[in-house]
Each structure stands twice: as structure tokens, then as C-alpha cells.
């Protein structure tokens, strides 16, 4: 277009006319005419602000900025979907960007790579939306043969890919953040979203992280995705890492891991295949038919060598556990896992009882009621019962229900009967010690079911047996501590209370126990402790001179203490009690006698009740 046509106002000149003229000037490479035309457009009509004219206008300004080396302006003006702009103008801007990207020895703005990807994927699209082939035909002056056209497209695509790859290598980008991934994803699927990209933008300004990941997975490059992600997040629990935006990667990562697991199963890498498929499921992947088949094959072969030698039970059990977790309803896998657990439990029965027992327990969890697993646990339980009865058991407390179940399966199990008898006898003693005599008698009856004759057949009565158990327990109590001595007294006192006719030695044992406790309290406790024991009324005055002396001394000592504390009344009462105990009488006067009783002061809580 002649320069004079860009001059004064002309009623025939329109904004569209000026845009067309500027585009034609670009096609004729008359770049010195383009800017005046656009300036006149701005002056007379204002800059277009609505598509398609706005897109055509921005593309022209971008092409001019690119030729002038103003790449921030060129990036800002580049359209994200240049369907309305003139193909020749787009081509001009695209060629300038490609040349800039190819320049060596200088830093290339990231925005240039974005322009290259957006514009060249549009120009080299196989469907040719901008009629690029027609443009080249016009410039060539002859049609472009199909073979030459396809060859040219391949060469241009390769050139763009090579330049972007070089840019990625210099920046050290992995496949998740590579410009080449954005190029390929846009070219294959049109995945790029390009709008107002700043000059320092990275590849993720064109394609999101999850879109790049899905592209890699969908094009059989899941291994590249996993390598990049694992390099970024080497932590063991980094699937996916707790980084903003990375939760969106869970689905493509799961798919990539599942694909790798299926491939590993095809390569007979059984443990690795199961680990991958398990990780994929934990990330939310649902197994397909091929993957389920891979799980079954891996479960069948994991831990086994081709020759049958060098098999690893530990690896096999671990693999079968994964396979069973992935396919919990598969009966074959469950049966195989149960058999392996039982076999391992039997192998470890002597060398590692704890591990052996855990294997049998797990087998019963997998297959409820498995007879071999149940039998294996029964062997361990019988061994524990023997140790308890011998006094060598060091494990945790045995379960009564387990022992009862064992006896139900093996009615003639002597160890179970003896243990249950001893268990219920201990229960009887404990119940009687806390005052629950009915519960104690019930426990004695239960003990008789297992290792003692029934009292209905001429044996001792339940009360007699309970009394004997309490006496035996009292003899075993610790005589060196206050708690042990008090327990002995309580047990003997309860034994005398539950016996229908307490034997004479029982009374003597109780008196001896009371005396030992009183002596211990005299030596280590306070006078009040001795007086409290006396006031329980378990031994009358006059039965044991030594016991009376201890009680008398306790009253006298407390009287002195009360006098020093300014309590003369309390001291007098303690002196009176001491005098009566020393005389072999109760601590207070008799309530009944041949003569009238003297007036007595009001009884205090620390005085003994009348014994007769």
C-alpha cells in the first residue's frame, strides 16, 4: 500500500480496512508501513477491544514487537487461540520466535518458548485450521506435494522439539516441567492454556502439572512420570507429596504405578508387581481385569523360584498378604496364604514361639476356624499351661476363655483342668479377701469341676475348702511387710468366719498373726495404729499377755502425746484404757456385772466396744 494512503481522513477508510491493509503489508514484508497504519487506526477509531479485530490487532503488534526484539511485548500480545488472525502474520511472529529460541550464547526469555509452542502447534496442525499450506503454496508459486508437505511438517516439528529440549537441558527441567512436554501435549491434545503469560513464566503457565502427568501416562510414558516424581520426593511416604497442587497428581500417579505393576508381573517380578499394585490402590486406583489377573499370577508365584530351590517363605507370605488385601474375596489366595502361615508357624514352633504363635493367629484371621492353625495355637497354649503350673511362665496373663475352649476341644487335657482349678481357687481367695463370700464359694465350686472331688461325694464342704484355701494363702503372704501381715490377718479372720466349725489351730494361727502384726506396728508404726488394730476386736484382752502389753503401751504413749498437745481429757481416757487392758479387762467397764456399774464418761470412737 502506498504511504499516502495512510494520510488524512477519508470517509471510505474503515477500521477493518486499515487492519486488512496492515496484514497485507506484513505479507509483503513492508513492515515500515504496518506501524503507521496501526497508529492511524488507533487515532481515528481507537484500538479494537472486541474479537476478532482485537485478536488481529494484537497479533500485528506482537509481530512488530518481535521484529524489534521487544519480547515481553510480543509475549503479552500473542493470542492464546489465533483462529481469527491472518495466518501470514502468525507465521511472521512464529518465525521470529523460533529464531530467537535458536540464538546461542544468550539467555532466552521463557515467554519466547511459550510463543513457539502456541503458534507452531497451530501452524503445524494436521487439520491446517489456518490454511498454512495455502499460504506456503502462494509464496512458493506452486502446489506443495503431499509427500513434501508431510516431510516439511515433520522437520519443523523436530526442529521445535530440539530447541525446546535444549532449553530444558540448560535449565535442568525434568519431564514434568519440561517445555518439550508442553509442546507434545499441546500438539497431541491441545492441552495448552495460554493467556497473559509473563516473560519469566515456566512451562506450567502453559500446561498444569496434572495435565502434563496425564499426558505422560496416556502416551505410555508413566515410567518417566514416576522417575521425575520420585526424584522430586524421595521420601518413603511421598505418594503424593504434601505440596500445594500435588493432590491432583494422585490419579495419574496411581495409573502410572498400576501400569508399571502390570508390566512387572509380565516380567515375573512378582513382589515388585504386588507392591506397585498395592500402592496404586492406596492412591485411589480401581483394579481392572488385567490388573486383577496380574495380582493372582503374582500371588501364585511370589517367593518361589523356577527350580523350587531357594524359596523364601517370608517373601511369599508378605506377597500373599498384599495379594489377599487387593483381592480379599479370592478364595484361592486366602487358602494359599493360610497354608503358608501355618507352615511357617510349624517351622518356628521351637526356635521362635512368639513368631510361630503370631503366624497361627494370622492364619485364623484369614480363614476362620482353620483346623491346622487352631491345632498349632493349642500346642502353644498347652506349653504355656505347663509352664504356669511349674512356675516358669514369664509371658502375659492367659485367657480363661482360651483355656475353656481348649478343654472343650480336648476334654482330657490335664494341663487345662489343673490350670482352671488353680485359677478358680485364686479367684475364690481374692473374692473372700474383699468380703464377697458368695462369689468366693461360687469360684470354689467351679474349681471342683476340674481337679477336685465334689463335696457331695463325701469330700470336704465348699465352706471348708474355702477356709482351707484362705489359710494356705495366709501362710504364703509376706511376713516382712505391714501389708503382708495385714493380709495374713484378714485371710485368717475370713477363714474362721466362713468355716462351719473352725478348727482350733485356725484360732491359734489368727492369734499368732495378730501378735506379729501388733509387734510390727509397735516397731514401725504409731500408737494409733496399734490401738486401731486392737479396736477391731479380733483378739480379746487376756488371751495374749504380749498382745495386751503392746496395746497397753500404745495407750500410755498416746496419753503422753495428748497431754503434751494440751488435751488432758484425752490423756485421762487413754490412761484409763491402758489400766483396764493391763488388768486383762476390756478398755471400758463391763456393761453387766454383780454390782451397779459406776457412771462412765461418754465413750469416744477410739475405745473398744464391750466384748462381754
XYZ file of C-alpha atoms in Angstrom:
612
model
C 0.000 0.000 0.000
C 1.391 3.464 -0.892
C 2.322 5.628 2.056
C -0.030 8.462 1.014
C -2.990 6.239 1.731
C -2.124 6.388 5.404
C -2.521 10.175 5.492
C -5.577 12.363 6.109
C -9.125 11.379 6.869
C -11.070 9.605 4.183
C -14.710 8.653 4.606
C -14.058 5.397 2.722
C -11.439 4.289 5.220
C -12.733 1.978 7.980
C -11.085 0.207 10.901
C -11.422 -3.123 9.125
C -9.874 -1.634 6.024
C -6.847 -0.461 7.998
C -6.461 -3.898 9.682
C -6.610 -5.617 6.285
C -4.067 -3.186 4.875
C -1.688 -3.783 7.800
C -1.962 -7.577 7.404
C -1.272 -7.360 3.669
C 1.744 -5.168 4.374
C 3.119 -7.889 6.667
C 2.576 -10.498 3.945
C 4.544 -8.282 1.524
C 7.211 -7.753 4.225
C 6.519 -3.969 4.168
C 6.990 -3.658 7.910
C 7.740 0.068 7.744
C 4.128 0.585 6.586
C 2.480 -1.561 9.253
C 3.080 0.698 12.244
C 1.717 3.913 10.606
C -1.400 2.018 9.586
C -1.947 0.813 13.139
C -1.267 4.277 14.526
C -3.907 5.746 12.193
C -6.311 3.012 13.275
C -5.761 3.927 16.912
C -6.049 7.649 16.232
C -9.191 7.591 14.115
C -11.085 4.607 15.516
C -9.389 3.640 18.750
C -7.730 0.294 19.485
C -10.119 -2.616 18.824
C -11.393 -4.162 22.060
C -13.606 -6.960 20.762
C -12.771 -10.134 18.837
C -11.970 -10.834 16.105
C -10.496 -7.375 15.412
C -8.804 -7.207 18.826
C -7.029 -10.515 18.146
C -5.913 -9.394 14.672
C -4.679 -6.083 16.099
C -2.716 -7.726 18.954
C -1.116 -10.236 16.587
C 0.117 -7.414 14.338
C 1.589 -5.543 17.307
C 3.181 -8.772 18.558
C 4.815 -9.380 15.196
C 6.208 -5.832 15.156
C 7.481 -6.176 18.741
C 9.182 -9.470 17.889
C 10.993 -7.941 14.907
C 12.168 -5.121 17.175
C 13.383 -7.613 19.826
C 10.821 -6.468 22.375
C 9.908 -9.962 23.527
C 7.995 -9.003 26.696
C 5.616 -7.017 24.468
C 5.497 -9.836 21.905
C 4.591 -12.354 24.610
C 1.928 -10.061 26.012
C 0.349 -9.568 22.579
C 0.492 -13.210 21.461
C -3.044 -14.706 21.199
C -3.783 -17.954 23.004
C -6.004 -19.244 20.165
C -5.063 -17.380 16.965
C -8.018 -18.508 14.866
C -9.041 -15.009 13.762
C -5.619 -13.551 12.977
C -4.121 -13.647 9.486
C -2.039 -16.789 9.035
C 0.797 -14.848 7.454
C 1.053 -12.524 10.456
C 1.048 -15.518 12.804
C 3.757 -17.121 10.710
C 5.867 -13.974 10.874
C 5.646 -13.873 14.670
C 6.270 -17.639 14.926
C 9.375 -17.465 12.724
C 10.794 -14.589 14.760
C 10.228 -16.544 17.990
C 11.835 -19.671 16.591
C 14.897 -17.714 15.503
C 15.153 -16.091 18.916
C 14.892 -19.503 20.572
C 17.720 -20.802 18.367
C 20.108 -17.985 19.215
C 23.039 -19.284 21.240
C 25.211 -17.604 23.806
C 22.440 -15.588 25.453
C 19.551 -16.063 27.826
C 16.249 -16.662 26.102
C 13.143 -15.336 27.808
C 10.813 -18.116 28.887
C 7.962 -16.365 27.159
C 9.587 -16.986 23.776
C 9.236 -20.737 24.320
C 5.568 -20.218 25.129
C 5.041 -18.286 21.859
C 6.809 -21.002 19.896
C 4.620 -23.730 21.380
C 1.320 -21.904 20.945
C 1.897 -20.622 17.404
C 3.724 -23.550 15.844
C 1.236 -26.134 17.141
C -1.418 -24.007 15.416
C 0.510 -23.704 12.148
C 1.622 -27.356 12.028
C -1.752 -28.822 12.974
C -2.575 -31.712 10.664
C -6.044 -30.299 10.054
C -4.463 -26.968 8.988
C -7.038 -24.647 10.683
C -5.224 -21.507 9.448
C -4.743 -22.778 5.886
C -0.961 -22.636 6.326
C -0.472 -24.893 3.325
C -2.286 -22.395 1.110
C -0.032 -19.611 2.384
C 3.086 -21.605 1.551
C 1.666 -22.544 -1.844
C 1.116 -18.883 -2.674
C 4.619 -17.927 -1.625
C 6.102 -20.896 -3.478
C 4.149 -20.215 -6.606
C 3.295 -23.881 -6.991
C 1.318 -26.533 -5.094
C 3.105 -28.369 -2.301
C 3.053 -32.146 -2.941
C 1.686 -34.266 -0.129
C 4.956 -36.074 0.476
C 6.872 -32.800 0.632
C 4.231 -31.263 2.880
C 4.413 -34.124 5.385
C 8.199 -34.104 5.275
C 8.281 -30.379 5.931
C 5.857 -30.699 8.847
C 7.992 -33.436 10.396
C 11.149 -31.401 10.031
C 9.579 -28.315 11.586
C 8.147 -30.321 14.445
C 11.505 -31.894 15.073
C 13.231 -28.517 14.944
C 10.874 -27.062 17.534
C 11.231 -30.136 19.769
C 15.050 -29.990 19.566
C 15.201 -26.308 20.511
C 12.813 -26.783 23.432
C 14.761 -29.825 24.620
C 17.982 -27.829 24.579
C 16.242 -25.169 26.662
C 15.100 -27.824 29.140
C 18.566 -29.344 29.423
C 20.171 -25.974 30.124
C 17.595 -25.301 32.861
C 17.734 -28.844 34.311
C 13.983 -29.408 33.996
C 12.514 -32.864 34.464
C 9.803 -34.358 32.306
C 7.035 -32.932 34.496
C 8.190 -29.346 33.996
C 9.770 -29.598 30.550
C 8.843 -27.291 27.690
C 9.015 -30.355 25.451
C 6.214 -31.963 27.459
C 4.086 -28.847 26.988
C 4.877 -28.903 23.241
C 3.980 -32.558 22.852
C 0.832 -32.276 24.975
C -0.376 -29.250 23.018
C 0.444 -30.815 19.679
C -1.260 -34.106 20.542
C -4.236 -32.918 22.550
C -4.405 -29.122 22.551
C -3.849 -29.101 26.299
C -2.183 -25.681 26.465
C -3.955 -22.791 28.154
C -2.100 -19.605 27.170
C -3.238 -16.218 28.425
C -1.181 -13.250 29.600
C 1.973 -15.323 30.131
C 4.675 -13.234 31.835
C 8.149 -13.270 30.344
C 9.555 -15.263 33.293
C 6.830 -17.912 33.217
C 7.732 -21.574 33.297
C 6.118 -24.461 31.416
C 3.302 -24.729 33.977
C 1.971 -21.415 32.721
C 1.006 -23.334 29.582
C 0.022 -26.727 30.951
C -0.946 -27.695 34.504
C 1.012 -30.253 36.467
C -1.779 -32.828 36.389
C -2.400 -32.284 32.657
C 1.288 -32.928 31.984
C 1.131 -36.040 34.175
C -1.947 -37.379 32.385
C -0.323 -36.739 29.011
C 2.709 -38.814 30.038
C 0.543 -41.635 31.351
C -1.760 -41.692 28.325
C 1.213 -41.871 25.956
C 2.935 -44.780 27.725
C 5.470 -42.595 29.474
C 4.378 -43.407 33.001
C 7.903 -44.540 33.847
C 9.193 -41.048 33.034
C 6.487 -39.537 35.236
C 7.346 -41.817 38.155
C 11.077 -41.181 37.792
C 10.516 -37.420 37.848
C 8.167 -37.541 40.821
C 10.369 -39.905 42.822
C 13.370 -37.660 42.191
C 11.384 -34.689 43.460
C 10.041 -36.539 46.503
C 12.390 -39.322 47.619
C 10.613 -39.616 50.981
C 9.016 -43.013 51.532
C 5.539 -41.603 52.067
C 5.671 -39.127 49.206
C 2.820 -40.549 47.094
C 1.748 -37.876 46.521
C 3.828 -35.382 48.465
C 2.112 -32.896 50.719
C 2.827 -29.986 48.392
C 0.245 -27.498 47.196
C -1.311 -28.691 43.971
C 0.186 -32.163 44.134
C -3.001 -33.846 45.345
C -4.205 -33.592 41.744
C -1.337 -35.890 40.768
C -2.701 -38.793 42.818
C -4.860 -40.150 39.978
C -2.233 -40.071 37.177
C 0.423 -41.357 39.561
C -1.848 -44.226 40.590
C -2.452 -45.086 36.953
C 1.296 -44.977 36.185
C 2.113 -47.176 39.175
C -0.603 -49.662 38.219
C 0.742 -49.825 34.655
C 4.229 -50.454 35.991
C 2.899 -53.152 38.297
C 1.218 -54.912 35.386
C 4.438 -54.723 33.357
C 6.448 -56.102 36.265
C 4.061 -59.023 36.574
C 4.619 -59.748 32.884
C 8.372 -59.708 33.608
C 7.937 -62.171 36.520
C 8.891 -59.522 39.091
C 6.228 -60.724 41.467
C 6.986 -58.867 44.696
C 7.585 -55.594 42.882
C 4.375 -56.017 40.887
C 2.299 -56.568 44.021
C 3.917 -53.603 45.772
C 3.096 -51.346 42.812
C -0.489 -52.505 42.519
C -0.964 -52.070 46.257
C 0.438 -48.517 46.088
C -1.871 -47.719 43.179
C -4.928 -48.891 45.096
C -3.901 -46.828 48.128
C -3.838 -43.795 45.832
C -7.414 -44.485 44.780
C -6.943 -46.661 41.693
C -9.531 -49.362 40.990
C -8.070 -52.574 39.632
C -9.193 -53.644 36.180
C -9.486 -57.198 34.895
C -5.892 -57.334 33.636
C -4.583 -55.992 36.919
C -6.611 -58.469 38.928
C -5.187 -61.260 36.808
C -1.709 -59.872 37.464
C -2.392 -59.967 41.211
C -3.466 -63.615 41.017
C -0.388 -64.600 38.984
C 1.922 -62.733 41.321
C 0.288 -64.278 44.395
C 0.674 -67.733 42.927
C 4.391 -67.287 42.194
C 5.753 -64.754 44.690
C 8.570 -66.118 46.826
C 9.040 -69.177 44.641
C 11.968 -69.861 42.359
C 11.638 -71.550 38.988
C 13.654 -74.551 40.175
C 11.911 -74.957 43.508
C 15.121 -74.207 45.394
C 15.794 -71.038 47.340
C 12.139 -70.351 48.046
C 11.560 -67.624 50.627
C 8.611 -68.207 52.988
C 8.934 -64.684 54.378
C 8.778 -63.104 50.913
C 5.962 -65.424 49.947
C 3.864 -64.569 52.992
C 4.456 -60.831 52.536
C 3.469 -61.076 48.878
C 0.398 -63.163 49.584
C -0.665 -60.672 52.247
C -0.601 -57.916 49.617
C -2.415 -60.068 47.094
C -5.072 -61.035 49.647
C -5.535 -57.379 50.640
C -6.002 -56.450 46.970
C -8.420 -59.322 46.294
C -9.932 -60.162 49.700
C -12.724 -62.270 48.195
C -10.429 -64.525 46.210
C -10.695 -67.904 47.947
C -7.612 -69.358 46.271
C -5.354 -66.571 47.528
C -6.838 -66.819 51.025
C -6.278 -70.585 51.139
C -2.715 -70.224 49.854
C -1.901 -67.540 52.417
C -3.393 -69.619 55.240
C -1.349 -72.662 54.264
C 1.876 -70.646 54.139
C 1.186 -69.062 57.531
C 0.506 -72.450 59.124
C 3.642 -73.958 57.597
C 5.757 -71.047 58.842
C 4.157 -71.336 62.303
C 5.060 -75.001 62.470
C 8.635 -74.346 61.339
C 9.116 -71.669 64.011
C 7.352 -73.507 66.844
C 10.550 -74.304 68.761
C 13.015 -71.676 67.544
C 10.725 -68.637 67.786
C 7.493 -69.398 69.689
C 6.234 -65.808 69.626
C 6.540 -65.571 65.853
C 5.074 -69.025 65.437
C 2.056 -68.065 67.538
C 1.541 -64.842 65.539
C 1.532 -66.832 62.296
C -1.176 -69.169 63.592
C -3.242 -66.217 64.832
C -2.987 -64.514 61.451
C -3.970 -67.747 59.697
C -7.152 -67.886 61.757
C -7.883 -64.255 60.829
C -7.581 -65.112 57.145
C -9.514 -68.373 57.365
C -11.750 -68.554 60.408
C -11.720 -71.957 62.069
C -8.800 -73.390 60.081
C -8.093 -76.680 61.920
C -4.329 -76.677 61.358
C -3.918 -73.142 62.652
C -6.148 -73.917 65.632
C -4.124 -77.029 66.420
C -0.888 -75.049 66.246
C -2.173 -72.492 68.744
C -3.383 -75.280 71.021
C 0.151 -76.703 71.166
C 1.471 -73.324 72.293
C -1.309 -72.916 74.842
C -0.665 -76.348 76.374
C 3.036 -75.491 76.655
C 2.164 -72.235 78.420
C -0.144 -74.068 80.829
C 2.641 -76.467 81.749
C 4.996 -73.551 82.433
C 2.403 -71.826 84.621
C 1.863 -74.971 86.647
C 5.629 -75.427 87.005
C 6.148 -71.784 87.941
C 8.394 -70.988 84.967
C 5.956 -69.000 82.828
C 7.085 -65.438 82.032
C 4.524 -64.378 79.422
C 1.347 -62.354 79.726
C -1.775 -63.441 81.552
C -3.516 -66.400 79.967
C -7.124 -66.105 78.890
C -9.682 -68.193 80.760
C -11.859 -68.315 77.642
C -8.991 -69.739 75.587
C -8.326 -72.441 78.169
C -12.027 -73.297 78.359
C -12.151 -73.520 74.552
C -9.128 -75.816 74.610
C -10.791 -78.058 77.189
C -13.941 -78.134 75.067
C -11.878 -79.408 72.137
C -9.768 -81.738 74.286
C -11.814 -82.852 77.343
C -8.930 -84.989 78.642
C -6.353 -82.152 78.637
C -4.848 -82.463 82.119
C -2.953 -79.176 81.892
C -6.126 -77.221 81.144
C -8.001 -78.861 84.031
C -5.230 -78.223 86.534
C -4.826 -74.600 85.416
C -8.553 -73.906 85.582
C -8.775 -75.440 89.058
C -5.910 -73.255 90.279
C -7.352 -70.194 88.540
C -10.724 -70.512 90.239
C -9.128 -71.182 93.620
C -7.202 -67.916 93.260
C -10.450 -66.216 92.335
C -12.075 -67.642 95.442
C -9.325 -66.293 97.713
C -9.457 -62.845 96.075
C -13.246 -62.649 96.376
C -13.216 -63.762 100.019
C -10.462 -61.247 100.847
C -12.636 -58.382 99.652
C -15.673 -59.685 101.536
C -17.579 -61.352 98.691
C -18.053 -64.753 100.294
C -20.854 -65.840 97.953
C -18.654 -65.125 94.937
C -15.796 -66.961 96.652
C -17.932 -70.066 97.262
C -19.057 -69.982 93.594
C -15.417 -69.934 92.480
C -14.652 -72.908 94.740
C -17.496 -74.853 93.126
C -16.055 -74.064 89.675
C -12.626 -75.278 90.773
C -14.153 -78.573 91.892
C -15.391 -79.236 88.351
C -11.865 -79.658 87.089
C -9.391 -81.189 89.547
C -11.070 -81.872 92.917
C -13.791 -84.360 94.018
C -17.269 -82.987 94.568
C -18.248 -82.422 98.233
C -21.476 -84.313 97.550
C -19.400 -87.497 97.307
C -18.037 -87.404 100.826
C -15.358 -84.765 100.349
C -14.998 -81.556 102.350
C -17.705 -78.924 102.122
C -17.372 -75.850 99.950
C -17.026 -73.683 103.051
C -14.365 -75.991 104.432
C -12.432 -75.925 101.172
C -12.679 -72.134 101.015
C -11.459 -71.850 104.593
C -8.514 -74.103 103.780
C -7.656 -72.051 100.696
C -7.641 -68.888 102.781
C -5.364 -70.468 105.389
C -2.953 -71.617 102.678
C -2.968 -68.142 101.128
C -2.302 -66.599 104.547
C 0.732 -68.813 105.038
C 2.110 -67.660 101.675
C 1.661 -63.967 102.423
C 4.725 -61.787 103.018
C 5.567 -61.670 106.715
C 8.142 -58.926 106.352
C 5.840 -56.052 105.420
C 2.875 -54.386 107.083
C 0.687 -55.077 104.037
C 1.648 -58.758 104.067
C 0.950 -59.127 107.775
C -2.379 -57.326 107.477
C -3.339 -59.589 104.555
C -2.473 -62.647 106.628
C -4.683 -61.459 109.481
C -7.562 -60.653 107.112
C -7.329 -64.033 105.363
C -7.231 -65.996 108.624
C -10.087 -63.983 110.057
C -12.163 -64.634 106.911
C -11.228 -68.324 107.013
C -12.571 -68.585 110.574
C -15.741 -66.740 109.562
C -16.609 -68.957 106.580
C -15.790 -72.272 108.279
C -18.779 -74.070 109.744
C -16.664 -75.383 112.609
C -13.313 -73.573 112.655
C -10.551 -75.958 113.817
C -8.636 -74.992 116.941
C -5.328 -74.456 115.109
C -7.043 -71.798 112.977
C -7.777 -69.692 116.073
C -4.197 -70.114 117.245
C -2.879 -69.083 113.799
C -5.053 -65.958 113.859
C -3.841 -65.012 117.382
C -0.224 -65.507 116.308
C -0.759 -63.424 113.167
C -2.380 -60.637 115.199
C 0.524 -60.635 117.644
C 3.099 -60.434 114.816
C 1.197 -57.554 113.237
C 0.931 -55.736 116.565
C 4.693 -56.125 117.122
C 5.386 -54.832 113.622
C 3.148 -51.808 114.185
C 4.790 -51.165 117.561
C 8.203 -51.111 115.914
C 7.390 -49.241 112.699
C 4.024 -47.555 113.161
C 2.373 -45.172 115.584
C 0.445 -45.852 118.836
C -2.741 -45.040 116.959
C -2.024 -47.906 114.510
C -1.775 -50.411 117.370
C -4.903 -49.059 119.034
C -6.821 -49.231 115.757
C -5.824 -52.910 115.378
C -6.977 -53.587 118.952
C -10.310 -51.854 118.440
C -11.148 -54.147 115.541
C -11.906 -56.721 118.222
C -10.171 -59.666 116.608
C -8.424 -60.627 119.915
C -9.880 -60.125 123.368
C -7.823 -58.880 126.271
C -6.442 -61.613 128.459
C -5.792 -64.047 125.582
C -2.203 -62.993 124.896
C -0.176 -61.214 127.580
C 2.282 -59.949 124.995
C -0.508 -58.510 122.840
C -2.049 -56.818 125.894
C 1.319 -55.293 126.809
C 1.701 -53.825 123.320
C -1.809 -52.331 123.441
C -1.305 -51.007 126.999
C 1.970 -49.335 125.978
C 0.277 -47.805 122.933
C -2.453 -46.218 125.093
C 0.145 -44.869 127.522
C 2.277 -43.441 124.725
C -0.718 -41.744 123.168
C -1.779 -40.387 126.546
C 1.600 -38.718 126.962
C 1.369 -37.285 123.472
C -2.134 -35.904 124.148
C -1.002 -34.322 127.399
C 1.862 -32.571 125.602
C -0.605 -31.387 122.961
C -2.871 -29.790 125.592
C -5.590 -32.488 125.655
C -5.775 -33.590 129.324
C -9.211 -35.179 128.872
C -7.985 -37.413 126.085
C -4.896 -38.292 128.099
C -7.040 -39.375 131.079
C -9.188 -41.580 128.889
C -6.103 -43.242 127.359
C -4.675 -43.847 130.856
C -7.929 -45.465 131.935
C -7.941 -47.728 128.856
C -4.322 -48.709 129.446
C -5.100 -49.620 133.055
C -8.006 -51.855 132.137
C -6.079 -53.574 129.319
C -3.190 -54.169 131.731
C -5.606 -55.769 134.158
C -6.851 -58.131 131.465
C -10.127 -56.283 131.079
C -11.698 -54.570 128.118
C -10.704 -50.965 127.568
C -14.020 -49.849 129.086
C -16.131 -51.047 132.051
C -18.399 -54.096 131.915
C -21.965 -53.462 130.872
C -23.249 -56.296 133.061
C -21.991 -57.473 136.478
C -22.982 -58.368 140.041
C -22.795 -54.763 141.300
C -24.081 -51.476 139.998
C -21.991 -50.012 137.267
C -20.248 -46.698 138.012
C -21.054 -43.610 135.982
C -18.946 -43.657 132.876
C -17.953 -40.759 130.631
C -19.279 -40.796 127.076
C -17.381 -43.389 125.024
C -15.091 -41.998 122.320
C -14.728 -43.529 118.862
C -11.246 -44.874 119.653
C -12.414 -47.071 122.516
C -13.110 -50.777 122.062
C -16.708 -51.994 122.115
C -17.590 -54.251 125.110
C -16.598 -57.819 124.383
C -18.871 -59.290 127.087
